[in-house]
């Protein structure tokens, strides 16, 4: 299903909502954070580098949007104990979670499987697939306390159709699609909805690394697509579950 990137929100559309975004310090994660905070949500900004998170926090606050919460965590090395601490913190501070956006990812290497670096394979699967599994597992209790909780997994065209040389990144996104589908079935009778979203082209570091010869001025800025995510987290969008969504270019 295609989601338009043009939406107009009423002031405070997401007031009283608490939404966690991974990789919120830069790229699409920061654009999503800005959009959600502008709509009045309290965003829990998860990222691996505190300095970079603080810089991003300043951008949100300087724009006059809802003050976010910073949560430094490296998704590659995070342990079940770290996720338990996160669950405890969220429940203690907010007593619920209304949204969980799995945005953080790494590209890994673009090369034949035959030559793929084994350590990089593990890192990519850890950050892009196993960390979202653990994060989701530990945050389900907080999501169940919301009247309308929405989980979104950032996917990719190479997570829906195979393309040579996209290696662990592609496999991790296929894994995310399968994980989201399984989870959506399990949570079908709850107030938590689970969907994947392919953002299409975004002018970020990941895109520049993947397509170094591309004229970046032809690629949409992340802030031009973030309103689609705000829409999907708001009651303006119909309740969907187990869908594969794509943001229009
Ligand atoms: N760009 C595109 O054209 C495109 C197309 C299709 C899908 N996507 C998907 O959209 C999402 C956002 O992509 P993007 O283009 O914004 O990527 P990006 O510019 O490379 O940003 C990736 C984000 O993930 C974070 N991250 C990486 N490893 C982490 C770790 N171990 N722990 C915590 N955070 C970590 C990065 O933090 P650091 O700053 O610390 O590295 C950064 O905030 C991804 O899921 C990507 O697969 C992007």
PDB file of C-alpha atoms and ligand atoms in Angstrom:
ATOM      1  CA  UNK A   1       0.000   0.000   0.000  1.00  0.00           C
ATOM      2  CA  UNK A   2       1.350   3.444  -0.958  1.00  0.00           C
ATOM      3  CA  UNK A   3       1.288   6.171   1.702  1.00  0.00           C
ATOM      4  CA  UNK A   4       1.265   9.781   0.525  1.00  0.00           C
ATOM      5  CA  UNK A   5       3.964  12.044   1.929  1.00  0.00           C
ATOM      6  CA  UNK A   6       1.681  15.091   2.068  1.00  0.00           C
ATOM      7  CA  UNK A   7      -0.379  15.440   5.214  1.00  0.00           C
ATOM      8  CA  UNK A   8      -1.670  18.375   7.216  1.00  0.00           C
ATOM      9  CA  UNK A   9      -1.938  17.863  10.952  1.00  0.00           C
ATOM     10  CA  UNK A  10      -3.989  19.787  13.463  1.00  0.00           C
ATOM     11  CA  UNK A  11      -1.981  21.329  16.297  1.00  0.00           C
ATOM     12  CA  UNK A  12      -1.174  18.784  18.970  1.00  0.00           C
ATOM     13  CA  UNK A  13      -2.202  15.836  16.774  1.00  0.00           C
ATOM     14  CA  UNK A  14       0.032  13.529  18.832  1.00  0.00           C
ATOM     15  CA  UNK A  15      -0.326  15.305  22.192  1.00  0.00           C
ATOM     16  CA  UNK A  16       0.088  12.896  25.141  1.00  0.00           C
ATOM     17  CA  UNK A  17       1.632  10.226  22.882  1.00  0.00           C
ATOM     18  CA  UNK A  18       4.969   8.672  23.848  1.00  0.00           C
ATOM     19  CA  UNK A  19       6.914   7.251  20.924  1.00  0.00           C
ATOM     20  CA  UNK A  20      10.359   5.624  20.832  1.00  0.00           C
ATOM     21  CA  UNK A  21      12.471   6.102  17.691  1.00  0.00           C
ATOM     22  CA  UNK A  22      15.741   4.215  17.150  1.00  0.00           C
ATOM     23  CA  UNK A  23      18.603   5.909  15.297  1.00  0.00           C
ATOM     24  CA  UNK A  24      16.970   9.227  16.168  1.00  0.00           C
ATOM     25  CA  UNK A  25      20.181  11.270  16.099  1.00  0.00           C
ATOM     26  CA  UNK A  26      20.452  11.772  12.325  1.00  0.00           C
ATOM     27  CA  UNK A  27      19.112  10.783   8.908  1.00  0.00           C
ATOM     28  CA  UNK A  28      15.480   9.705   8.650  1.00  0.00           C
ATOM     29  CA  UNK A  29      15.339   9.013  12.403  1.00  0.00           C
ATOM     30  CA  UNK A  30      15.979  12.684  13.172  1.00  0.00           C
ATOM     31  CA  UNK A  31      13.465  13.844  10.546  1.00  0.00           C
ATOM     32  CA  UNK A  32      10.870  11.475  12.060  1.00  0.00           C
ATOM     33  CA  UNK A  33      11.695  12.771  15.549  1.00  0.00           C
ATOM     34  CA  UNK A  34      11.254  16.382  14.411  1.00  0.00           C
ATOM     35  CA  UNK A  35       7.905  15.548  12.797  1.00  0.00           C
ATOM     36  CA  UNK A  36       6.556  13.641  15.799  1.00  0.00           C
ATOM     37  CA  UNK A  37       7.771  16.287  18.278  1.00  0.00           C
ATOM     38  CA  UNK A  38       6.220  19.050  16.170  1.00  0.00           C
ATOM     39  CA  UNK A  39       2.928  17.143  16.371  1.00  0.00           C
ATOM     40  CA  UNK A  40       3.208  17.182  20.170  1.00  0.00           C
ATOM     41  CA  UNK A  41       4.508  13.678  20.923  1.00  0.00           C
ATOM     42  CA  UNK A  42       7.167  13.009  23.525  1.00  0.00           C
ATOM     43  CA  UNK A  43       9.845  11.182  21.579  1.00  0.00           C
ATOM     44  CA  UNK A  44      12.273   8.844  23.309  1.00  0.00           C
ATOM     45  CA  UNK A  45      15.314   9.313  21.080  1.00  0.00           C
ATOM     46  CA  UNK A  46      17.429   6.167  21.099  1.00  0.00           C
ATOM     47  CA  UNK A  47      20.927   6.331  19.614  1.00  0.00           C
ATOM     48  CA  UNK A  48      24.364   4.959  20.272  1.00  0.00           C
ATOM     49  CA  UNK A  49      26.251   8.235  20.679  1.00  0.00           C
ATOM     50  CA  UNK A  50      25.243  10.658  23.435  1.00  0.00           C
ATOM     51  CA  UNK A  51      27.023  13.659  21.859  1.00  0.00           C
ATOM     52  CA  UNK A  52      25.199  13.173  18.584  1.00  0.00           C
ATOM     53  CA  UNK A  53      21.887  12.665  20.420  1.00  0.00           C
ATOM     54  CA  UNK A  54      22.422  15.913  22.344  1.00  0.00           C
ATOM     55  CA  UNK A  55      23.046  17.760  19.099  1.00  0.00           C
ATOM     56  CA  UNK A  56      19.792  16.358  17.693  1.00  0.00           C
ATOM     57  CA  UNK A  57      17.952  17.232  20.938  1.00  0.00           C
ATOM     58  CA  UNK A  58      19.037  20.865  20.514  1.00  0.00           C
ATOM     59  CA  UNK A  59      17.603  20.895  16.991  1.00  0.00           C
ATOM     60  CA  UNK A  60      14.200  19.722  18.291  1.00  0.00           C
ATOM     61  CA  UNK A  61      14.106  22.138  21.226  1.00  0.00           C
ATOM     62  CA  UNK A  62      15.434  25.102  19.189  1.00  0.00           C
ATOM     63  CA  UNK A  63      12.588  24.542  16.714  1.00  0.00           C
ATOM     64  CA  UNK A  64      10.157  24.987  19.611  1.00  0.00           C
ATOM     65  CA  UNK A  65       8.817  21.423  19.470  1.00  0.00           C
ATOM     66  CA  UNK A  66       7.948  19.075  22.370  1.00  0.00           C
ATOM     67  CA  UNK A  67      11.047  18.320  24.423  1.00  0.00           C
ATOM     68  CA  UNK A  68      12.293  14.782  23.739  1.00  0.00           C
ATOM     69  CA  UNK A  69      13.980  12.276  26.050  1.00  0.00           C
ATOM     70  CA  UNK A  70      17.438  10.959  25.211  1.00  0.00           C
ATOM     71  CA  UNK A  71      18.222   7.269  25.565  1.00  0.00           C
ATOM     72  CA  UNK A  72      21.793   6.272  24.628  1.00  0.00           C
ATOM     73  CA  UNK A  73      22.059   2.594  23.710  1.00  0.00           C
ATOM     74  CA  UNK A  74      24.267   0.788  21.213  1.00  0.00           C
ATOM     75  CA  UNK A  75      21.991  -1.728  19.489  1.00  0.00           C
ATOM     76  CA  UNK A  76      24.954  -3.865  18.502  1.00  0.00           C
ATOM     77  CA  UNK A  77      26.122  -4.576  22.052  1.00  0.00           C
ATOM     78  CA  UNK A  78      22.887  -4.140  24.025  1.00  0.00           C
ATOM     79  CA  UNK A  79      22.075  -7.001  26.394  1.00  0.00           C
ATOM     80  CA  UNK A  80      18.733  -8.257  27.750  1.00  0.00           C
ATOM     81  CA  UNK A  81      19.590  -6.394  30.982  1.00  0.00           C
ATOM     82  CA  UNK A  82      19.890  -3.129  29.008  1.00  0.00           C
ATOM     83  CA  UNK A  83      16.473  -3.739  27.432  1.00  0.00           C
ATOM     84  CA  UNK A  84      15.006  -4.562  30.856  1.00  0.00           C
ATOM     85  CA  UNK A  85      16.332  -1.214  32.150  1.00  0.00           C
ATOM     86  CA  UNK A  86      14.691   0.522  29.193  1.00  0.00           C
ATOM     87  CA  UNK A  87      11.369  -1.202  29.928  1.00  0.00           C
ATOM     88  CA  UNK A  88      11.612  -0.215  33.603  1.00  0.00           C
ATOM     89  CA  UNK A  89      12.421   3.397  32.696  1.00  0.00           C
ATOM     90  CA  UNK A  90       9.548   3.704  30.211  1.00  0.00           C
ATOM     91  CA  UNK A  91       7.010   2.176  32.603  1.00  0.00           C
ATOM     92  CA  UNK A  92       8.226   4.237  35.546  1.00  0.00           C
ATOM     93  CA  UNK A  93       8.263   7.555  33.685  1.00  0.00           C
ATOM     94  CA  UNK A  94       5.274   7.203  31.332  1.00  0.00           C
ATOM     95  CA  UNK A  95       3.411   4.023  32.367  1.00  0.00           C
ATOM     96  CA  UNK A  96       2.798   3.298  28.641  1.00  0.00           C
ATOM     97  CA  UNK A  97       4.246   3.522  25.149  1.00  0.00           C
ATOM     98  CA  UNK A  98       2.140   4.537  22.119  1.00  0.00           C
ATOM     99  CA  UNK A  99       4.611   3.985  19.327  1.00  0.00           C
ATOM    100  CA  UNK A 100       7.817   2.152  18.511  1.00  0.00           C
ATOM    101  CA  UNK A 101       9.684   3.025  15.316  1.00  0.00           C
ATOM    102  CA  UNK A 102      12.493   0.660  14.380  1.00  0.00           C
ATOM    103  CA  UNK A 103      14.536   2.972  12.175  1.00  0.00           C
ATOM    104  CA  UNK A 104      18.223   2.347  13.062  1.00  0.00           C
ATOM    105  CA  UNK A 105      20.094   0.177  10.596  1.00  0.00           C
ATOM    106  CA  UNK A 106      23.462  -0.254   8.932  1.00  0.00           C
ATOM    107  CA  UNK A 107      24.091  -0.969   5.274  1.00  0.00           C
ATOM    108  CA  UNK A 108      26.764  -3.615   5.754  1.00  0.00           C
ATOM    109  CA  UNK A 109      28.731  -4.259   2.579  1.00  0.00           C
ATOM    110  CA  UNK A 110      27.578  -4.445  -1.014  1.00  0.00           C
ATOM    111  CA  UNK A 111      29.398  -7.489  -2.312  1.00  0.00           C
ATOM    112  CA  UNK A 112      28.815 -11.107  -3.345  1.00  0.00           C
ATOM    113  CA  UNK A 113      27.770 -13.498  -0.568  1.00  0.00           C
ATOM    114  CA  UNK A 114      30.769 -15.595  -1.597  1.00  0.00           C
ATOM    115  CA  UNK A 115      33.119 -12.871  -0.312  1.00  0.00           C
ATOM    116  CA  UNK A 116      30.958 -11.350   2.427  1.00  0.00           C
ATOM    117  CA  UNK A 117      32.880 -10.461   5.579  1.00  0.00           C
ATOM    118  CA  UNK A 118      31.578 -12.775   8.322  1.00  0.00           C
ATOM    119  CA  UNK A 119      31.959 -10.320  11.205  1.00  0.00           C
ATOM    120  CA  UNK A 120      30.082  -7.640   9.250  1.00  0.00           C
ATOM    121  CA  UNK A 121      27.343 -10.173   8.480  1.00  0.00           C
ATOM    122  CA  UNK A 122      26.819 -10.767  12.211  1.00  0.00           C
ATOM    123  CA  UNK A 123      26.887  -7.029  13.042  1.00  0.00           C
ATOM    124  CA  UNK A 124      24.350  -6.214  10.346  1.00  0.00           C
ATOM    125  CA  UNK A 125      21.956  -8.962  11.432  1.00  0.00           C
ATOM    126  CA  UNK A 126      22.422  -7.926  15.077  1.00  0.00           C
ATOM    127  CA  UNK A 127      21.640  -4.226  14.557  1.00  0.00           C
ATOM    128  CA  UNK A 128      19.001  -4.573  11.838  1.00  0.00           C
ATOM    129  CA  UNK A 129      17.122  -7.685  12.992  1.00  0.00           C
ATOM    130  CA  UNK A 130      18.019  -9.135  16.400  1.00  0.00           C
ATOM    131  CA  UNK A 131      18.018  -5.773  18.208  1.00  0.00           C
ATOM    132  CA  UNK A 132      14.503  -4.914  16.900  1.00  0.00           C
ATOM    133  CA  UNK A 133      13.360  -8.351  18.136  1.00  0.00           C
ATOM    134  CA  UNK A 134      14.712  -7.751  21.661  1.00  0.00           C
ATOM    135  CA  UNK A 135      13.561  -4.141  21.799  1.00  0.00           C
ATOM    136  CA  UNK A 136      10.055  -5.188  20.750  1.00  0.00           C
ATOM    137  CA  UNK A 137       9.930  -8.085  23.210  1.00  0.00           C
ATOM    138  CA  UNK A 138      10.872  -5.859  26.145  1.00  0.00           C
ATOM    139  CA  UNK A 139       8.560  -2.996  25.148  1.00  0.00           C
ATOM    140  CA  UNK A 140       5.395  -5.021  24.493  1.00  0.00           C
ATOM    141  CA  UNK A 141       4.299  -4.653  28.172  1.00  0.00           C
ATOM    142  CA  UNK A 142       4.443  -0.839  27.841  1.00  0.00           C
ATOM    143  CA  UNK A 143       2.760  -0.892  24.405  1.00  0.00           C
ATOM    144  CA  UNK A 144      -0.085  -3.022  25.803  1.00  0.00           C
ATOM    145  CA  UNK A 145      -0.846  -0.179  28.225  1.00  0.00           C
ATOM    146  CA  UNK A 146      -1.669   2.205  25.368  1.00  0.00           C
ATOM    147  CA  UNK A 147      -5.200   2.532  23.927  1.00  0.00           C
ATOM    148  CA  UNK A 148      -3.746   2.607  20.409  1.00  0.00           C
ATOM    149  CA  UNK A 149      -0.131   1.438  20.055  1.00  0.00           C
ATOM    150  CA  UNK A 150       1.624   1.308  16.705  1.00  0.00           C
ATOM    151  CA  UNK A 151       4.870  -0.468  15.818  1.00  0.00           C
ATOM    152  CA  UNK A 152       6.567   0.451  12.542  1.00  0.00           C
ATOM    153  CA  UNK A 153       9.592  -1.334  11.116  1.00  0.00           C
ATOM    154  CA  UNK A 154      11.598   0.551   8.483  1.00  0.00           C
ATOM    155  CA  UNK A 155      12.077  -1.831   5.594  1.00  0.00           C
ATOM    156  CA  UNK A 156      13.461  -1.489   2.079  1.00  0.00           C
ATOM    157  CA  UNK A 157      12.728  -2.517  -1.499  1.00  0.00           C
ATOM    158  CA  UNK A 158      15.544  -5.096  -1.104  1.00  0.00           C
ATOM    159  CA  UNK A 159      13.655  -6.582   1.855  1.00  0.00           C
ATOM    160  CA  UNK A 160      10.736  -7.371  -0.439  1.00  0.00           C
ATOM    161  CA  UNK A 161      12.490  -8.302  -3.666  1.00  0.00           C
ATOM    162  CA  UNK A 162      15.968  -9.827  -3.845  1.00  0.00           C
ATOM    163  CA  UNK A 163      18.810  -7.929  -5.494  1.00  0.00           C
ATOM    164  CA  UNK A 164      22.331  -9.271  -5.974  1.00  0.00           C
ATOM    165  CA  UNK A 165      25.138  -7.911  -3.783  1.00  0.00           C
ATOM    166  CA  UNK A 166      22.915  -6.397  -1.084  1.00  0.00           C
ATOM    167  CA  UNK A 167      24.005  -9.197   1.286  1.00  0.00           C
ATOM    168  CA  UNK A 168      23.211  -9.035   4.995  1.00  0.00           C
ATOM    169  CA  UNK A 169      21.279  -5.746   4.675  1.00  0.00           C
ATOM    170  CA  UNK A 170      18.799  -7.310   2.271  1.00  0.00           C
ATOM    171  CA  UNK A 171      18.556 -10.489   4.347  1.00  0.00           C
ATOM    172  CA  UNK A 172      17.970  -8.445   7.520  1.00  0.00           C
ATOM    173  CA  UNK A 173      15.126  -6.521   5.868  1.00  0.00           C
ATOM    174  CA  UNK A 174      13.537  -9.761   4.564  1.00  0.00           C
ATOM    175  CA  UNK A 175      13.857 -10.943   8.187  1.00  0.00           C
ATOM    176  CA  UNK A 176      12.158  -7.770   9.453  1.00  0.00           C
ATOM    177  CA  UNK A 177       9.282  -8.315   7.036  1.00  0.00           C
ATOM    178  CA  UNK A 178       8.836 -11.886   8.335  1.00  0.00           C
ATOM    179  CA  UNK A 179       9.211 -10.844  11.951  1.00  0.00           C
ATOM    180  CA  UNK A 180       6.632  -8.068  11.582  1.00  0.00           C
ATOM    181  CA  UNK A 181       4.161 -10.396   9.896  1.00  0.00           C
ATOM    182  CA  UNK A 182       4.518 -13.034  12.634  1.00  0.00           C
ATOM    183  CA  UNK A 183       4.181 -10.408  15.357  1.00  0.00           C
ATOM    184  CA  UNK A 184       1.137  -8.829  13.695  1.00  0.00           C
ATOM    185  CA  UNK A 185      -0.619 -12.219  13.770  1.00  0.00           C
ATOM    186  CA  UNK A 186       0.291 -12.776  17.418  1.00  0.00           C
ATOM    187  CA  UNK A 187      -0.939  -9.310  18.465  1.00  0.00           C
ATOM    188  CA  UNK A 188      -4.002  -9.316  16.216  1.00  0.00           C
ATOM    189  CA  UNK A 189      -6.478  -9.252  19.109  1.00  0.00           C
ATOM    190  CA  UNK A 190      -4.641  -6.543  21.041  1.00  0.00           C
ATOM    191  CA  UNK A 191      -4.551  -2.757  20.621  1.00  0.00           C
ATOM    192  CA  UNK A 192      -1.041  -2.975  19.116  1.00  0.00           C
ATOM    193  CA  UNK A 193      -0.765  -2.776  15.339  1.00  0.00           C
ATOM    194  CA  UNK A 194       2.390  -3.844  13.502  1.00  0.00           C
ATOM    195  CA  UNK A 195       3.389  -2.782   9.980  1.00  0.00           C
ATOM    196  CA  UNK A 196       6.503  -2.347   7.845  1.00  0.00           C
ATOM    197  CA  UNK A 197       7.244   0.749   5.809  1.00  0.00           C
ATOM    198  CA  UNK A 198       9.627   1.145   2.905  1.00  0.00           C
ATOM    199  CA  UNK A 199      10.522   4.851   2.897  1.00  0.00           C
ATOM    200  CA  UNK A 200      11.788   4.771  -0.686  1.00  0.00           C
ATOM    201  CA  UNK A 201      14.722   7.030  -1.574  1.00  0.00           C
ATOM    202  CA  UNK A 202      15.990   9.334   1.178  1.00  0.00           C
ATOM    203  CA  UNK A 203      18.856  11.795   0.932  1.00  0.00           C
ATOM    204  CA  UNK A 204      20.894  10.415   3.859  1.00  0.00           C
ATOM    205  CA  UNK A 205      24.338   9.016   4.537  1.00  0.00           C
ATOM    206  CA  UNK A 206      23.100   5.473   3.893  1.00  0.00           C
ATOM    207  CA  UNK A 207      21.831   6.401   0.431  1.00  0.00           C
ATOM    208  CA  UNK A 208      25.056   8.273  -0.412  1.00  0.00           C
ATOM    209  CA  UNK A 209      27.096   5.206   0.572  1.00  0.00           C
ATOM    210  CA  UNK A 210      24.878   2.828  -1.415  1.00  0.00           C
ATOM    211  CA  UNK A 211      24.724   5.038  -4.540  1.00  0.00           C
ATOM    212  CA  UNK A 212      27.914   7.166  -4.576  1.00  0.00           C
ATOM    213  CA  UNK A 213      27.496   8.189  -8.244  1.00  0.00           C
ATOM    214  CA  UNK A 214      23.896   9.379  -7.842  1.00  0.00           C
ATOM    215  CA  UNK A 215      23.043  13.076  -8.134  1.00  0.00           C
ATOM    216  CA  UNK A 216      21.786  13.587  -4.593  1.00  0.00           C
ATOM    217  CA  UNK A 217      19.759  16.661  -5.557  1.00  0.00           C
ATOM    218  CA  UNK A 218      17.314  14.259  -7.265  1.00  0.00           C
ATOM    219  CA  UNK A 219      16.733  12.326  -4.007  1.00  0.00           C
ATOM    220  CA  UNK A 220      13.991  13.491  -1.574  1.00  0.00           C
ATOM    221  CA  UNK A 221      15.151  14.978   1.718  1.00  0.00           C
ATOM    222  CA  UNK A 222      14.183  12.894   4.768  1.00  0.00           C
ATOM    223  CA  UNK A 223      12.107  15.792   6.152  1.00  0.00           C
ATOM    224  CA  UNK A 224       9.973  15.661   3.004  1.00  0.00           C
ATOM    225  CA  UNK A 225       8.876  12.117   3.857  1.00  0.00           C
ATOM    226  CA  UNK A 226       8.624  12.190   7.645  1.00  0.00           C
ATOM    227  CA  UNK A 227       5.018  13.432   7.650  1.00  0.00           C
ATOM    228  CA  UNK A 228       4.028  10.002   6.264  1.00  0.00           C
ATOM    229  CA  UNK A 229       5.385   8.452   9.464  1.00  0.00           C
ATOM    230  CA  UNK A 230       3.608  11.032  11.654  1.00  0.00           C
ATOM    231  CA  UNK A 231       0.409  10.174   9.763  1.00  0.00           C
ATOM    232  CA  UNK A 232       0.933   6.437  10.357  1.00  0.00           C
ATOM    233  CA  UNK A 233       1.400   7.069  14.094  1.00  0.00           C
ATOM    234  CA  UNK A 234      -1.707   9.257  14.345  1.00  0.00           C
ATOM    235  CA  UNK A 235      -5.390   8.377  14.508  1.00  0.00           C
ATOM    236  CA  UNK A 236      -5.756  10.129  11.112  1.00  0.00           C
ATOM    237  CA  UNK A 237      -4.562   6.887   9.503  1.00  0.00           C
ATOM    238  CA  UNK A 238      -6.893   3.893   9.612  1.00  0.00           C
ATOM    239  CA  UNK A 239      -5.886   1.058  11.895  1.00  0.00           C
ATOM    240  CA  UNK A 240      -3.860  -1.401   9.782  1.00  0.00           C
ATOM    241  CA  UNK A 241      -2.083  -4.573  10.834  1.00  0.00           C
ATOM    242  CA  UNK A 242       0.411  -6.799   9.010  1.00  0.00           C
ATOM    243  CA  UNK A 243       0.668  -4.429   6.023  1.00  0.00           C
ATOM    244  CA  UNK A 244       3.670  -3.714   3.811  1.00  0.00           C
ATOM    245  CA  UNK A 245       3.571   0.061   3.312  1.00  0.00           C
ATOM    246  CA  UNK A 246       5.642   2.247   0.975  1.00  0.00           C
ATOM    247  CA  UNK A 247       6.043   6.028   1.147  1.00  0.00           C
ATOM    248  CA  UNK A 248       5.452   7.712  -2.215  1.00  0.00           C
ATOM    249  CA  UNK A 249       8.511   9.361  -3.815  1.00  0.00           C
TER     250      UNK A 249
HETATM  251  N1  LIG B   1      18.221   6.165   2.855  1.00  0.00           N
HETATM  252  C1  LIG B   1      17.448   5.456   2.068  1.00  0.00           C
HETATM  253  O1  LIG B   1      17.350   5.757   0.850  1.00  0.00           O
HETATM  254  C2  LIG B   1      16.665   4.269   2.594  1.00  0.00           C
HETATM  255  C3  LIG B   1      15.954   3.480   1.667  1.00  0.00           C
HETATM  256  C4  LIG B   1      15.218   2.394   2.145  1.00  0.00           C
HETATM  257  C5  LIG B   1      15.193   2.117   3.501  1.00  0.00           C
HETATM  258  N2  LIG B   1      15.911   2.898   4.388  1.00  0.00           N
HETATM  259  C6  LIG B   1      15.833   2.550   5.812  1.00  0.00           C
HETATM  260  O2  LIG B   1      15.457   3.713   6.549  1.00  0.00           O
HETATM  261  C7  LIG B   1      16.060   3.682   7.859  1.00  0.00           C
HETATM  262  C8  LIG B   1      16.843   4.957   8.101  1.00  0.00           C
HETATM  263  O3  LIG B   1      17.883   5.027   7.145  1.00  0.00           O
HETATM  264  P1  LIG B   1      18.818   6.311   6.958  1.00  0.00           P
HETATM  265  O4  LIG B   1      18.951   6.488   5.499  1.00  0.00           O
HETATM  266  O5  LIG B   1      18.365   7.437   7.816  1.00  0.00           O
HETATM  267  O6  LIG B   1      20.215   5.712   7.515  1.00  0.00           O
HETATM  268  P2  LIG B   1      21.496   6.464   8.092  1.00  0.00           P
HETATM  269  O7  LIG B   1      21.536   7.859   7.589  1.00  0.00           O
HETATM  270  O8  LIG B   1      22.649   5.582   7.806  1.00  0.00           O
HETATM  271  O9  LIG B   1      21.204   6.482   9.670  1.00  0.00           O
HETATM  272  C9  LIG B   1      21.206   5.264  10.380  1.00  0.00           C
HETATM  273  C10 LIG B   1      20.852   5.506  11.827  1.00  0.00           C
HETATM  274  O10 LIG B   1      20.971   4.249  12.521  1.00  0.00           O
HETATM  275  C11 LIG B   1      21.786   4.450  13.663  1.00  0.00           C
HETATM  276  N3  LIG B   1      22.525   3.255  14.076  1.00  0.00           N
HETATM  277  C12 LIG B   1      23.360   2.504  13.332  1.00  0.00           C
HETATM  278  N4  LIG B   1      23.924   1.544  14.084  1.00  0.00           N
HETATM  279  C13 LIG B   1      23.427   1.695  15.343  1.00  0.00           C
HETATM  280  C14 LIG B   1      23.632   1.024  16.574  1.00  0.00           C
HETATM  281  N5  LIG B   1      24.517   0.018  16.703  1.00  0.00           N
HETATM  282  N6  LIG B   1      22.947   1.431  17.669  1.00  0.00           N
HETATM  283  C15 LIG B   1      22.087   2.482  17.594  1.00  0.00           C
HETATM  284  N7  LIG B   1      21.866   3.170  16.458  1.00  0.00           N
HETATM  285  C16 LIG B   1      22.531   2.786  15.343  1.00  0.00           C
HETATM  286  C17 LIG B   1      22.773   5.537  13.219  1.00  0.00           C
HETATM  287  O11 LIG B   1      23.439   6.085  14.348  1.00  0.00           O
HETATM  288  P3  LIG B   1      24.976   6.667  14.269  1.00  0.00           P
HETATM  289  O12 LIG B   1      24.855   8.101  13.883  1.00  0.00           O
HETATM  290  O13 LIG B   1      25.493   6.461  15.655  1.00  0.00           O
HETATM  291  O14 LIG B   1      25.705   5.851  13.237  1.00  0.00           O
HETATM  292  C18 LIG B   1      21.805   6.492  12.526  1.00  0.00           C
HETATM  293  O15 LIG B   1      21.096   7.254  13.461  1.00  0.00           O
HETATM  294  C19 LIG B   1      16.920   2.407   7.889  1.00  0.00           C
HETATM  295  O16 LIG B   1      16.208   1.367   8.505  1.00  0.00           O
HETATM  296  C20 LIG B   1      17.141   2.090   6.417  1.00  0.00           C
HETATM  297  O17 LIG B   1      17.391   0.738   6.216  1.00  0.00           O
HETATM  298  C21 LIG B   1      16.639   3.960   3.954  1.00  0.00           C
END
